[in-house]
Each structure stands twice: as structure tokens, then as C-alpha cells.
Coordinates of C-alpha atoms in Angstrom, one line a residue:
M1 CA -20.7 7.0 -54.5
Q2 CA -19.8 4.0 -56.6
S3 CA -16.3 3.4 -57.8
V4 CA -15.4 4.9 -61.2
Q5 CA -15.0 1.3 -62.6
Q6 CA -18.4 0.2 -61.3
S7 CA -20.0 3.3 -62.8
L8 CA -18.3 2.9 -66.2
E9 CA -19.5 -0.7 -66.2
F10 CA -23.0 0.4 -65.5
L11 CA -22.9 3.1 -68.2
S12 CA -21.5 0.5 -70.7
A13 CA -24.4 -1.8 -69.9
L14 CA -26.8 1.1 -70.3
A15 CA -25.3 2.0 -73.7
A16 CA -25.4 -1.6 -75.0
E17 CA -29.1 -1.8 -75.5
G18 CA -32.4 0.1 -75.6
P19 CA -32.7 3.7 -76.7
V20 CA -29.1 4.6 -75.9
A21 CA -27.8 1.9 -78.3
A22 CA -30.3 2.8 -80.9
L23 CA -29.4 6.5 -80.9
A24 CA -25.7 5.8 -80.8
K25 CA -26.0 3.6 -83.9
A26 CA -28.1 6.0 -85.8
F27 CA -26.0 9.1 -85.1
S28 CA -22.7 7.2 -85.8
A29 CA -24.0 5.9 -89.1
A30 CA -24.8 9.5 -90.1
G31 CA -21.3 10.7 -89.1
R32 CA -22.7 12.8 -86.2
E33 CA -21.4 13.0 -82.6
L34 CA -23.6 12.0 -79.7
A35 CA -23.0 12.0 -76.0
L36 CA -25.0 11.1 -72.9
V37 CA -24.8 14.3 -70.8
G38 CA -25.4 15.9 -67.4
G39 CA -27.7 14.4 -64.9
P40 CA -27.7 10.7 -66.0
V41 CA -23.8 10.7 -66.1
R42 CA -23.6 12.3 -62.7
D43 CA -26.2 10.0 -61.2
A44 CA -24.5 6.9 -62.6
F45 CA -21.3 7.8 -60.7
L46 CA -23.3 8.6 -57.5
G47 CA -25.2 5.3 -57.7
R48 CA -28.5 7.1 -58.0
P49 CA -31.4 5.9 -60.2
I50 CA -31.3 7.4 -63.7
T51 CA -34.7 8.9 -64.5
D52 CA -33.8 11.0 -67.5
L53 CA -31.8 10.3 -70.7
D54 CA -30.4 13.6 -72.0
F55 CA -28.1 13.7 -75.0
T56 CA -26.2 16.4 -76.9
T57 CA -24.9 16.3 -80.5
D58 CA -23.3 18.4 -83.2
A59 CA -26.4 17.7 -85.4
R60 CA -28.9 20.6 -85.9
P61 CA -32.5 20.2 -84.8
D62 CA -33.9 19.2 -88.3
E63 CA -31.3 16.6 -88.7
I64 CA -31.9 15.3 -85.1
L65 CA -35.6 14.9 -86.0
G66 CA -34.7 13.1 -89.2
L67 CA -32.4 10.7 -87.4
V68 CA -34.7 9.8 -84.5
T69 CA -37.9 9.4 -86.5
P70 CA -37.1 6.0 -88.0
I71 CA -36.2 4.5 -84.6
S72 CA -38.8 6.1 -82.4
Q73 CA -42.5 5.7 -81.7
A74 CA -43.2 9.4 -81.3
Q75 CA -41.3 12.7 -81.7
W76 CA -42.0 16.3 -80.6
D77 CA -40.4 19.7 -80.2
V78 CA -39.4 20.5 -76.6
G79 CA -37.9 23.7 -78.0
R80 CA -36.6 23.6 -81.5
A81 CA -35.4 27.2 -81.2
F82 CA -33.2 26.0 -78.3
G83 CA -32.1 23.0 -80.3
T84 CA -34.0 20.3 -78.4
I85 CA -36.0 17.4 -79.9
A86 CA -37.6 14.7 -77.8
A87 CA -38.6 11.2 -78.8
R88 CA -40.1 8.1 -77.4
I89 CA -37.9 5.0 -78.0
D90 CA -38.6 1.6 -76.6
G91 CA -41.0 3.1 -74.1
Q92 CA -38.5 5.7 -72.8
T93 CA -38.5 9.4 -73.4
V94 CA -35.2 10.9 -74.5
E95 CA -34.1 14.5 -75.3
I96 CA -31.4 15.4 -77.8
T97 CA -30.0 18.9 -77.9
T98 CA -27.6 20.5 -80.3
Y99 CA -24.3 21.8 -78.9
R100 CA -24.9 25.3 -77.7
S101 CA -22.7 28.3 -76.8
D102 CA -25.4 30.7 -75.6
S103 CA -24.9 34.4 -74.8
Y104 CA -26.9 36.4 -72.2
D105 CA -27.8 40.1 -72.2
G106 CA -27.9 40.4 -68.3
A107 CA -31.4 41.8 -68.3
T108 CA -33.3 38.5 -68.6
R109 CA -32.3 34.9 -68.2
K110 CA -33.3 34.1 -71.7
P111 CA -30.2 33.5 -73.8
A112 CA -29.5 34.4 -77.4
V113 CA -29.3 30.8 -78.6
E114 CA -26.2 30.1 -80.5
F115 CA -25.4 26.6 -81.7
G116 CA -21.9 25.4 -80.9
D117 CA -19.5 23.1 -82.6
T118 CA -17.8 21.2 -79.8
L119 CA -18.9 19.0 -76.9
E120 CA -16.3 20.6 -74.6
G121 CA -17.7 24.1 -75.4
D122 CA -21.2 22.9 -74.7
L123 CA -20.2 21.4 -71.4
F124 CA -18.4 24.5 -70.2
R125 CA -21.5 26.6 -70.5
R126 CA -23.5 24.3 -68.1
D127 CA -24.4 25.2 -64.5
F128 CA -22.1 23.1 -62.3
T129 CA -19.1 21.0 -63.0
V130 CA -20.8 17.8 -61.7
N131 CA -23.4 18.4 -64.4
A132 CA -20.8 19.2 -67.1
M133 CA -19.6 15.6 -67.8
A134 CA -20.6 13.6 -70.8
L135 CA -20.1 10.0 -72.1
R136 CA -19.3 10.1 -75.8
L137 CA -21.1 7.4 -77.7
P138 CA -20.6 4.8 -79.0
E139 CA -17.0 4.8 -77.8
L140 CA -17.9 5.2 -74.2
K141 CA -15.3 7.9 -73.5
L142 CA -15.8 10.2 -70.5
I143 CA -15.5 13.9 -71.3
D144 CA -14.9 16.1 -68.3
P145 CA -13.3 19.4 -69.2
S146 CA -14.0 21.2 -65.9
H147 CA -12.9 18.4 -63.6
G148 CA -16.5 17.5 -62.5
M149 CA -15.3 14.1 -61.3
D150 CA -13.0 15.6 -58.7
D151 CA -15.9 17.7 -57.4
L152 CA -18.3 14.7 -57.5
I153 CA -15.8 12.7 -55.3
A154 CA -15.4 15.7 -53.0
G155 CA -19.2 16.4 -52.8
V156 CA -18.7 20.0 -53.9
L157 CA -20.8 22.2 -56.2
R158 CA -18.9 24.8 -58.2
T159 CA -19.5 26.4 -61.6
P160 CA -17.3 25.5 -64.6
G161 CA -16.1 29.1 -64.9
A162 CA -16.3 32.1 -62.7
P163 CA -19.5 31.9 -60.6
E164 CA -20.1 35.7 -61.1
I165 CA -20.3 35.1 -64.8
S166 CA -22.4 31.9 -64.5
F167 CA -25.0 33.5 -62.2
G168 CA -24.9 36.7 -64.1
D169 CA -25.8 34.7 -67.2
D170 CA -28.6 32.8 -65.4
P171 CA -29.5 33.8 -61.8
L172 CA -31.8 30.7 -61.5
R173 CA -28.6 28.8 -61.1
M174 CA -28.3 30.2 -57.6
L175 CA -31.5 28.4 -56.6
R176 CA -30.4 25.3 -58.5
A177 CA -27.2 25.3 -56.4
I178 CA -29.2 25.4 -53.2
R179 CA -31.6 22.7 -54.4
F180 CA -28.6 20.4 -55.4
T181 CA -27.1 20.7 -51.9
A182 CA -30.2 19.0 -50.6
Q183 CA -30.8 16.6 -53.5
L184 CA -27.2 15.4 -53.7
G185 CA -26.0 16.1 -50.1
F186 CA -23.2 18.3 -51.4
S187 CA -21.7 21.5 -50.1
V188 CA -21.2 24.7 -52.1
A189 CA -17.7 25.8 -52.9
V190 CA -16.7 29.0 -51.0
D191 CA -16.4 31.2 -54.1
T192 CA -19.7 29.9 -55.4
A193 CA -21.5 30.6 -52.1
V194 CA -20.0 34.1 -51.9
A195 CA -21.2 34.8 -55.4
I196 CA -24.7 33.7 -54.5
T197 CA -24.9 36.1 -51.6
E198 CA -23.4 39.0 -53.5
M199 CA -25.6 38.5 -56.6
R200 CA -28.9 37.5 -54.8
D201 CA -30.8 40.6 -56.0
S202 CA -30.5 39.4 -59.6
I203 CA -33.0 36.6 -58.8
G204 CA -35.5 39.4 -59.6
I205 CA -35.2 38.8 -63.3
V206 CA -36.2 35.1 -63.0
S207 CA -39.9 34.4 -63.6
V208 CA -42.0 33.5 -60.6
E209 CA -42.9 30.2 -62.2
R210 CA -39.3 29.1 -62.3
V211 CA -38.7 30.2 -58.7
N212 CA -41.8 28.1 -57.8
D213 CA -40.4 25.1 -59.6
E214 CA -37.0 25.2 -57.8
L215 CA -38.6 25.8 -54.4
S216 CA -40.9 22.8 -55.0
K217 CA -38.1 20.6 -56.2
L218 CA -36.1 21.5 -53.1
L219 CA -38.9 20.6 -50.8
K220 CA -39.5 17.3 -52.5
T221 CA -35.9 16.2 -52.0
D222 CA -35.3 13.5 -49.3
A223 CA -33.7 16.0 -46.9
P224 CA -34.4 19.6 -47.8
R225 CA -33.4 21.2 -44.5
R226 CA -29.8 22.1 -45.5
G227 CA -31.1 23.7 -48.7
V228 CA -33.6 25.8 -46.8
E229 CA -30.8 26.8 -44.4
L230 CA -28.6 27.9 -47.4
L231 CA -31.6 29.8 -48.8
V232 CA -31.7 31.8 -45.6
E233 CA -28.0 32.1 -45.1
S234 CA -27.4 33.4 -48.6
G235 CA -30.1 36.1 -48.3
L236 CA -32.1 34.6 -51.2
A237 CA -35.0 33.6 -48.9
E238 CA -35.6 37.3 -48.1
L239 CA -36.4 37.8 -51.8
V240 CA -38.3 34.6 -52.6
L241 CA -39.8 33.4 -49.3
P242 CA -39.2 36.2 -46.7
E243 CA -41.5 34.6 -44.1
I244 CA -38.9 32.0 -43.3
P245 CA -35.9 34.2 -42.3
A246 CA -38.5 36.3 -40.4
L247 CA -38.9 33.3 -38.1
Q248 CA -35.5 34.1 -36.6
L249 CA -37.1 36.2 -33.8
E250 CA -35.0 38.4 -31.6
R251 CA -34.7 37.3 -28.0
D252 CA -34.1 39.4 -24.8
E253 CA -32.8 38.4 -21.4
H254 CA -36.1 38.6 -19.7
H255 CA -38.5 36.9 -22.2
H256 CA -37.8 33.4 -23.5
H257 CA -39.2 31.3 -26.3
K258 CA -37.9 28.4 -28.3
D259 CA -36.2 29.2 -31.6
V260 CA -39.1 29.3 -34.1
Y261 CA -36.9 29.0 -37.1
Q262 CA -35.1 25.9 -35.9
H263 CA -38.4 24.5 -34.7
S264 CA -39.9 24.9 -38.1
L265 CA -37.0 23.1 -39.8
T266 CA -37.3 20.3 -37.3
V267 CA -41.0 20.0 -37.9
L268 CA -40.2 19.8 -41.6
D269 CA -37.7 16.9 -40.9
Q270 CA -40.2 15.1 -38.7
A271 CA -43.1 15.5 -41.1
I272 CA -41.0 14.0 -43.9
D273 CA -40.0 11.0 -41.6
L274 CA -43.6 10.4 -40.8
E275 CA -44.7 10.8 -44.4
K276 CA -42.2 8.1 -45.4
S277 CA -43.1 5.7 -42.5
R278 CA -46.8 6.1 -42.9
H279 CA -46.8 6.0 -46.7
P280 CA -43.7 4.1 -47.8
G281 CA -43.0 4.4 -51.5
A282 CA -45.4 7.3 -52.1
A283 CA -44.3 10.4 -54.0
P284 CA -43.0 13.3 -51.9
D285 CA -46.0 15.3 -50.5
L286 CA -45.4 18.9 -51.4
V287 CA -48.5 20.2 -49.7
L288 CA -47.5 18.6 -46.4
R289 CA -43.9 19.9 -46.7
L290 CA -45.0 23.4 -47.5
A291 CA -47.4 23.3 -44.5
A292 CA -44.7 22.0 -42.2
L293 CA -42.2 24.7 -43.2
L294 CA -44.8 27.5 -43.1
H295 CA -46.9 26.4 -40.2
D296 CA -45.6 29.0 -37.7
I297 CA -45.1 32.0 -40.1
G298 CA -47.8 33.9 -38.2
K299 CA -45.7 34.0 -35.0
P300 CA -43.6 37.1 -35.8
A301 CA -46.7 39.2 -36.3
T302 CA -48.4 37.9 -33.1
K303 CA -45.5 37.8 -30.7
R304 CA -46.3 39.4 -27.4
N305 CA -44.0 39.6 -24.3
E306 CA -46.2 38.6 -21.3
P307 CA -45.7 39.3 -17.6
G308 CA -43.5 36.7 -15.9
G309 CA -41.1 36.4 -18.8
Q310 CA -43.4 34.4 -21.0
V311 CA -43.9 35.0 -24.7
S312 CA -47.3 34.4 -26.5
F313 CA -48.3 34.0 -30.1
H314 CA -52.1 34.2 -29.8
H315 CA -54.0 33.4 -33.1
H316 CA -50.7 32.8 -35.0
D317 CA -52.5 29.8 -36.7
V318 CA -55.1 32.1 -38.2
V319 CA -52.6 34.8 -39.1
G320 CA -50.2 32.3 -40.5
S321 CA -52.9 30.7 -42.7
K322 CA -53.6 34.1 -44.3
L323 CA -49.9 34.9 -44.8
A324 CA -49.3 31.5 -46.4
R325 CA -52.2 32.0 -48.7
K326 CA -50.8 35.4 -49.8
R327 CA -47.2 34.1 -50.3
L328 CA -48.2 31.0 -52.2
R329 CA -50.5 33.0 -54.4
A330 CA -47.6 35.4 -55.1
L331 CA -45.4 32.3 -56.0
R332 CA -48.2 31.2 -58.4
Y333 CA -49.0 27.9 -56.7
D334 CA -52.3 26.3 -57.9
N335 CA -55.5 27.0 -56.0
D336 CA -55.8 23.5 -54.6
T337 CA -52.3 23.6 -53.1
I338 CA -52.9 27.1 -51.6
A339 CA -56.2 26.0 -50.1
A340 CA -54.8 22.8 -48.6
V341 CA -51.7 24.4 -47.1
S342 CA -53.5 27.4 -45.6
R343 CA -56.2 25.0 -44.2
L344 CA -53.5 22.8 -42.5
I345 CA -51.8 25.8 -41.0
E346 CA -55.2 27.1 -39.7
L347 CA -55.9 23.8 -38.0
H348 CA -52.4 22.8 -36.8
L349 CA -53.1 23.8 -33.2
R350 CA -56.5 22.3 -32.9
F351 CA -55.3 19.0 -31.4
F352 CA -53.6 20.7 -28.5
G353 CA -57.0 21.2 -26.9
Y354 CA -57.3 17.4 -26.7
T355 CA -56.1 16.2 -23.3
D356 CA -56.7 12.9 -21.7
G357 CA -59.4 12.0 -24.2
A358 CA -61.5 14.9 -23.0
W359 CA -63.1 15.6 -26.3
T360 CA -66.7 14.5 -26.8
D361 CA -67.6 12.4 -29.8
S362 CA -69.1 15.6 -31.2
A363 CA -65.7 17.4 -30.9
V364 CA -64.0 14.5 -32.7
R365 CA -66.5 14.6 -35.5
R366 CA -66.0 18.3 -35.9
Y367 CA -62.2 17.8 -36.0
V368 CA -62.7 15.4 -38.9
R369 CA -65.3 17.6 -40.6
D370 CA -63.1 20.6 -40.5
A371 CA -60.0 18.8 -41.8
G372 CA -61.9 17.3 -44.6
D373 CA -59.7 15.7 -47.2
Q374 CA -56.6 17.0 -45.4
L375 CA -57.1 14.8 -42.3
E376 CA -54.2 12.5 -42.9
R377 CA -51.9 15.4 -43.6
L378 CA -53.2 17.1 -40.4
H379 CA -52.4 13.9 -38.5
I380 CA -48.8 14.0 -39.7
L381 CA -48.3 17.8 -39.3
T382 CA -49.7 17.7 -35.7
R383 CA -47.4 14.9 -34.7
A384 CA -44.4 16.5 -36.4
D385 CA -45.1 19.8 -34.5
V386 CA -44.0 18.2 -31.2
T387 CA -40.4 19.1 -30.9
T388 CA -40.0 19.3 -27.1
R389 CA -36.9 17.8 -25.6
N390 CA -39.0 16.7 -22.6
R391 CA -39.4 13.0 -23.3
R392 CA -42.3 12.6 -20.9
K393 CA -44.2 15.4 -22.5
A394 CA -43.5 14.2 -26.0
D395 CA -44.7 10.7 -25.1
Q396 CA -47.9 12.1 -23.5
L397 CA -48.7 14.0 -26.7
A398 CA -47.9 11.0 -28.9
F399 CA -50.2 8.8 -26.8
A400 CA -52.9 11.4 -26.8
Y401 CA -52.8 11.6 -30.6
D402 CA -52.8 7.8 -30.8
D403 CA -56.0 7.9 -28.8
L404 CA -57.5 10.5 -31.0
E405 CA -56.7 8.6 -34.2
E406 CA -58.2 5.4 -32.6
R407 CA -61.4 7.3 -31.8
I408 CA -61.6 8.7 -35.3
A409 CA -61.2 5.2 -36.7
T410 CA -63.9 3.8 -34.4
L411 CA -66.4 6.5 -35.2
A412 CA -65.6 6.3 -38.9
A413 CA -66.3 2.6 -38.9
E414 CA -69.6 3.2 -37.1
E415 CA -70.7 6.3 -38.9
E416 CA -68.9 6.7 -42.2
L417 CA -67.3 9.8 -40.6
A418 CA -65.2 10.9 -43.6
A419 CA -68.4 11.8 -45.4
V420 CA -70.5 13.3 -42.5
R421 CA -73.7 14.8 -43.9
P422 CA -77.1 15.6 -42.4
D423 CA -79.5 12.7 -42.2
L424 CA -81.8 14.4 -44.7
D425 CA -80.7 15.9 -48.0
G426 CA -81.9 19.1 -49.7
E427 CA -84.6 17.3 -51.7
Q428 CA -86.0 15.7 -48.6
I429 CA -85.9 19.0 -46.6
M430 CA -87.8 20.8 -49.3
R431 CA -90.4 18.1 -49.5
I432 CA -90.9 17.8 -45.8
L433 CA -91.2 21.6 -45.3
G434 CA -93.0 22.2 -48.5
I435 CA -90.6 24.9 -49.7
K436 CA -88.7 25.7 -52.8
P437 CA -84.9 26.2 -53.2
S438 CA -84.0 29.1 -51.0
R439 CA -81.8 30.3 -48.1
E440 CA -84.1 28.5 -45.7
V441 CA -83.1 25.1 -47.3
G442 CA -79.4 25.9 -46.6
Q443 CA -80.2 26.9 -43.0
A444 CA -82.1 23.8 -42.4
Y445 CA -79.3 21.7 -43.9
A446 CA -76.8 23.4 -41.6
Y447 CA -79.0 22.8 -38.6
L448 CA -79.3 19.1 -39.3
L449 CA -75.5 18.9 -39.8
E450 CA -74.9 20.4 -36.4
V451 CA -77.3 17.8 -34.9
R452 CA -75.5 15.0 -36.8
L453 CA -72.1 16.2 -35.5
D454 CA -73.4 16.5 -31.9
E455 CA -75.4 13.3 -31.7
G456 CA -74.2 11.0 -34.5
P457 CA -76.6 9.5 -37.1
L458 CA -80.4 9.7 -36.6
S459 CA -83.1 7.7 -38.2
E460 CA -85.0 9.4 -41.0
E461 CA -88.1 9.5 -38.8
E462 CA -86.2 11.2 -35.9
A463 CA -84.4 13.6 -38.3
T464 CA -87.8 14.6 -39.8
R465 CA -89.2 15.2 -36.3
R466 CA -86.2 17.4 -35.4
L467 CA -86.5 19.3 -38.6
L468 CA -90.2 20.1 -38.1
E469 CA -89.6 21.2 -34.6
W470 CA -86.8 23.6 -35.8
W471 CA -89.1 24.9 -38.5
A472 CA -92.0 25.5 -36.1
V473 CA -89.8 27.5 -33.8
R474 CA -88.6 29.6 -36.8
Q475 CA -92.1 30.2 -37.9
E476 CA -93.2 31.3 -34.5
G477 CA -90.2 33.7 -34.3

């Protein structure tokens, strides 16, 4: 965290030019109040990049629109009924919202919107004290009615008022608290944490889409592990992502297995580290992180106690893939995300059959073919799935996967492996066999693809010969 003086100097510089200065001047000239509020103020004191410019004012929406139109390149309603107008000023998007003093009915999280008259009143209704600070413009006065600065310095999340009232008004705030612990590296105040646990069932009135959004934001933080742990500890995970607490499998004195829950969290950590090292500067990969967290969710359903004190989880990859597809569909993830995550889970054990380079070139081609456009994510997930404390075993697996990636790269350079197709296309097959579009064309295509995977590329002449031989055998049968 930066010093208060450094942060105020930064905010002063921010307010001296660009959209902040333009808005401050326009609202002041009209006799209206304006303040930079919430996230940007918080992040300035934390020394974090400011990505959003959010303002609050005593002006009503129509007046806001009238004030921003002359100084902006575009304007639009984010939610006029909620008092919010957005605009594009000097290439930056800003949002300006009228002071509010909402009331909730307890049955939904949609408030009866009531516009307020004071900045302090608007701040007190916000989710957490660290988000309830504002910089009044143009005078650059910090307004902090709920002592958010003290909590910011202490690294603590608490609600401005009683947490029971805050979460009762809007249960989504419980998930936001968990997300902020990961995003900001903060802890949750004891009374706030207790309220989350006691009120967790109220998350049921929150739309699935909003739950999805918070879970996704949590997983896209730099270090989501603590947030996931709080999700489980609070009991919220049992309601929104029950497959994760289910990984805490019971043990007995005779049968032993590693802690699947802790293993999954470690795989998530390691996948993120690999993601950052292999693709520095890239946006967080939600698909990879979902796959890492969920990759072993098939284990509870497939756990078997074997003779000799061993525990097995046969086919947990296939079962886990189906469970992930079902859960992600229930959480309203898009079809592409669902397909990619479930495919990665289904394939995450495939590499462990690769020992001492024993796979044939055909097996390597099939590995690439089956992974398709998820190959790079599969590389990361498979490497991250090695959590053994046996350094020799970990090194052996890492060296083996290095070897596999090298073989994939070599074959790809030789054969354009990423786009493996038969040596003859459908049009050529129909012409050579003298047939029209039909099931037989697809069967012939599949046969030639298997030959391609087994033997590598063939010449057109050789592929034609093989096709005719295959067709002759079929005709005789």
C-alpha cells in the first residue's frame, strides 16, 4: 500500500487533466456536487492500476446527461432507472451515478431505487468500507464516513453497517467479499465472516448469471486460492459449486490417499504460475483455471478402497468431465467454455501413460488430435497436476513432458500436426470411388484419418491406393 500522501498526490494529478478535470469543471459550474468514488479511490491508495472511473453526484440522470453531452464523444444509459449515465471522454469511459439510498424487500436483490441527497448517505449504503470512500471534486477532499481508510491499512473487509443488514439487502455481497479477499489479499472481519456463514442460504435469491460473474472474477484474480477456501469454509460453495467441498474425502486408518481438495487447490496455483510464465502479459485464462479447479471432481463418485490399503479412482476423468459439463451448464457458462473445460478434464490423465518416450508417433499424433485447440491448456494442466513431494518423481514427470512437447513440436514441423487431416478430402474420395455424398464417404474419411495418424502423411497416389483397397474389401464383405 502507498502512503496516504503519495496516494493523494496521485489522485491530485489524476484530477488535474483528462476526463476527471473536465467533469469536475462542468459539474462545479452547474452548482452540482461530484466525487470520484469506490474502486478507483481504493485502488489509488493500494497502488493498484485504476481501470474504471466511477463518479457520484447530487444531479439527477437527465441533468447528468445534459452536463456530460457537451464534453463527451458519446453518451449512453447504463441504467437510467438506477441513476447511472455513461460517457466517453478523451478516449476513456466514465460512469456517473446519482446519490442513492436504496431499500430492499428481502425477497429479491433488486432494490427499490431511491435517489439520495448526500454523499455520506450514498457511501454508507455501499458493500464494504474500503469501497465506501470518495474524493470530492474539484476540492480533492477525501470523504470516509465509515473509516474505510483504517480497514484499507489493516487489510480487512467489513461492511459499513451491520453485515446482517448489508447481506440481507443484497446477498451477492457475500460472494463479493470472498472475491475481494483474493483480489486485494484482504481478510474478512470476524463479524462479517460469521454473517456470511449464517446467511449463506439467502444466496438463492441471486440470479445464476450474477453468481457466474462473481465466480469467474474470483478465478481470474492473481491468487484465487484463499477465495476458494473461504467459499468452502463459509458453506457458500455447497450452494453454488458443491463439487468442490465434496473433494474433502473422508479417510480411514487402513486406506490412504492424498487430500484431493488440497491437491486441487495446489493444481490451480500451479496452473496459474505456468500460465503466467508461458504467456506473460496475457489475460487470465478462465477456461484453464476452471479445468484446474474441477479436474478431479469425479473422484468422490469413483472412490474405491482396494486390498492392501490402496484407494482407486478409476475413470474419474470421464465421470469428472460429465459432472463439470452439468455444473457449468447450471451456472450458465457459454457452450464453448463448457466444451473446453469438460474436454480438458476428460484428457487430463492421458499423459500419464507416457513413460520413457514409449509412445509411438501415432500415439503422439492422436494426443494432439484429441486435444485439438485445447493442446496448450492441456500442456499446462497436465504439468500442474504433478503435486508429489517426491522431487525425483516430479522431475521425471517434468522431463517426460518436456520430451513429449519436443516430439509434438518436431512432428508438427514435419507434418503440420495441428491440422491433421486425411490425405484425401471428401471431394477426392467421392471422385475416386464414384459415389455421391453418403455415410460411406464419412467412413472412408475416418479410415484415411486413422492411416494418417498411424503412419504420417502419404502421397496422393499411395492414399488413393489404400482407399481403393479398403473399398474393395468392403464391397467383398
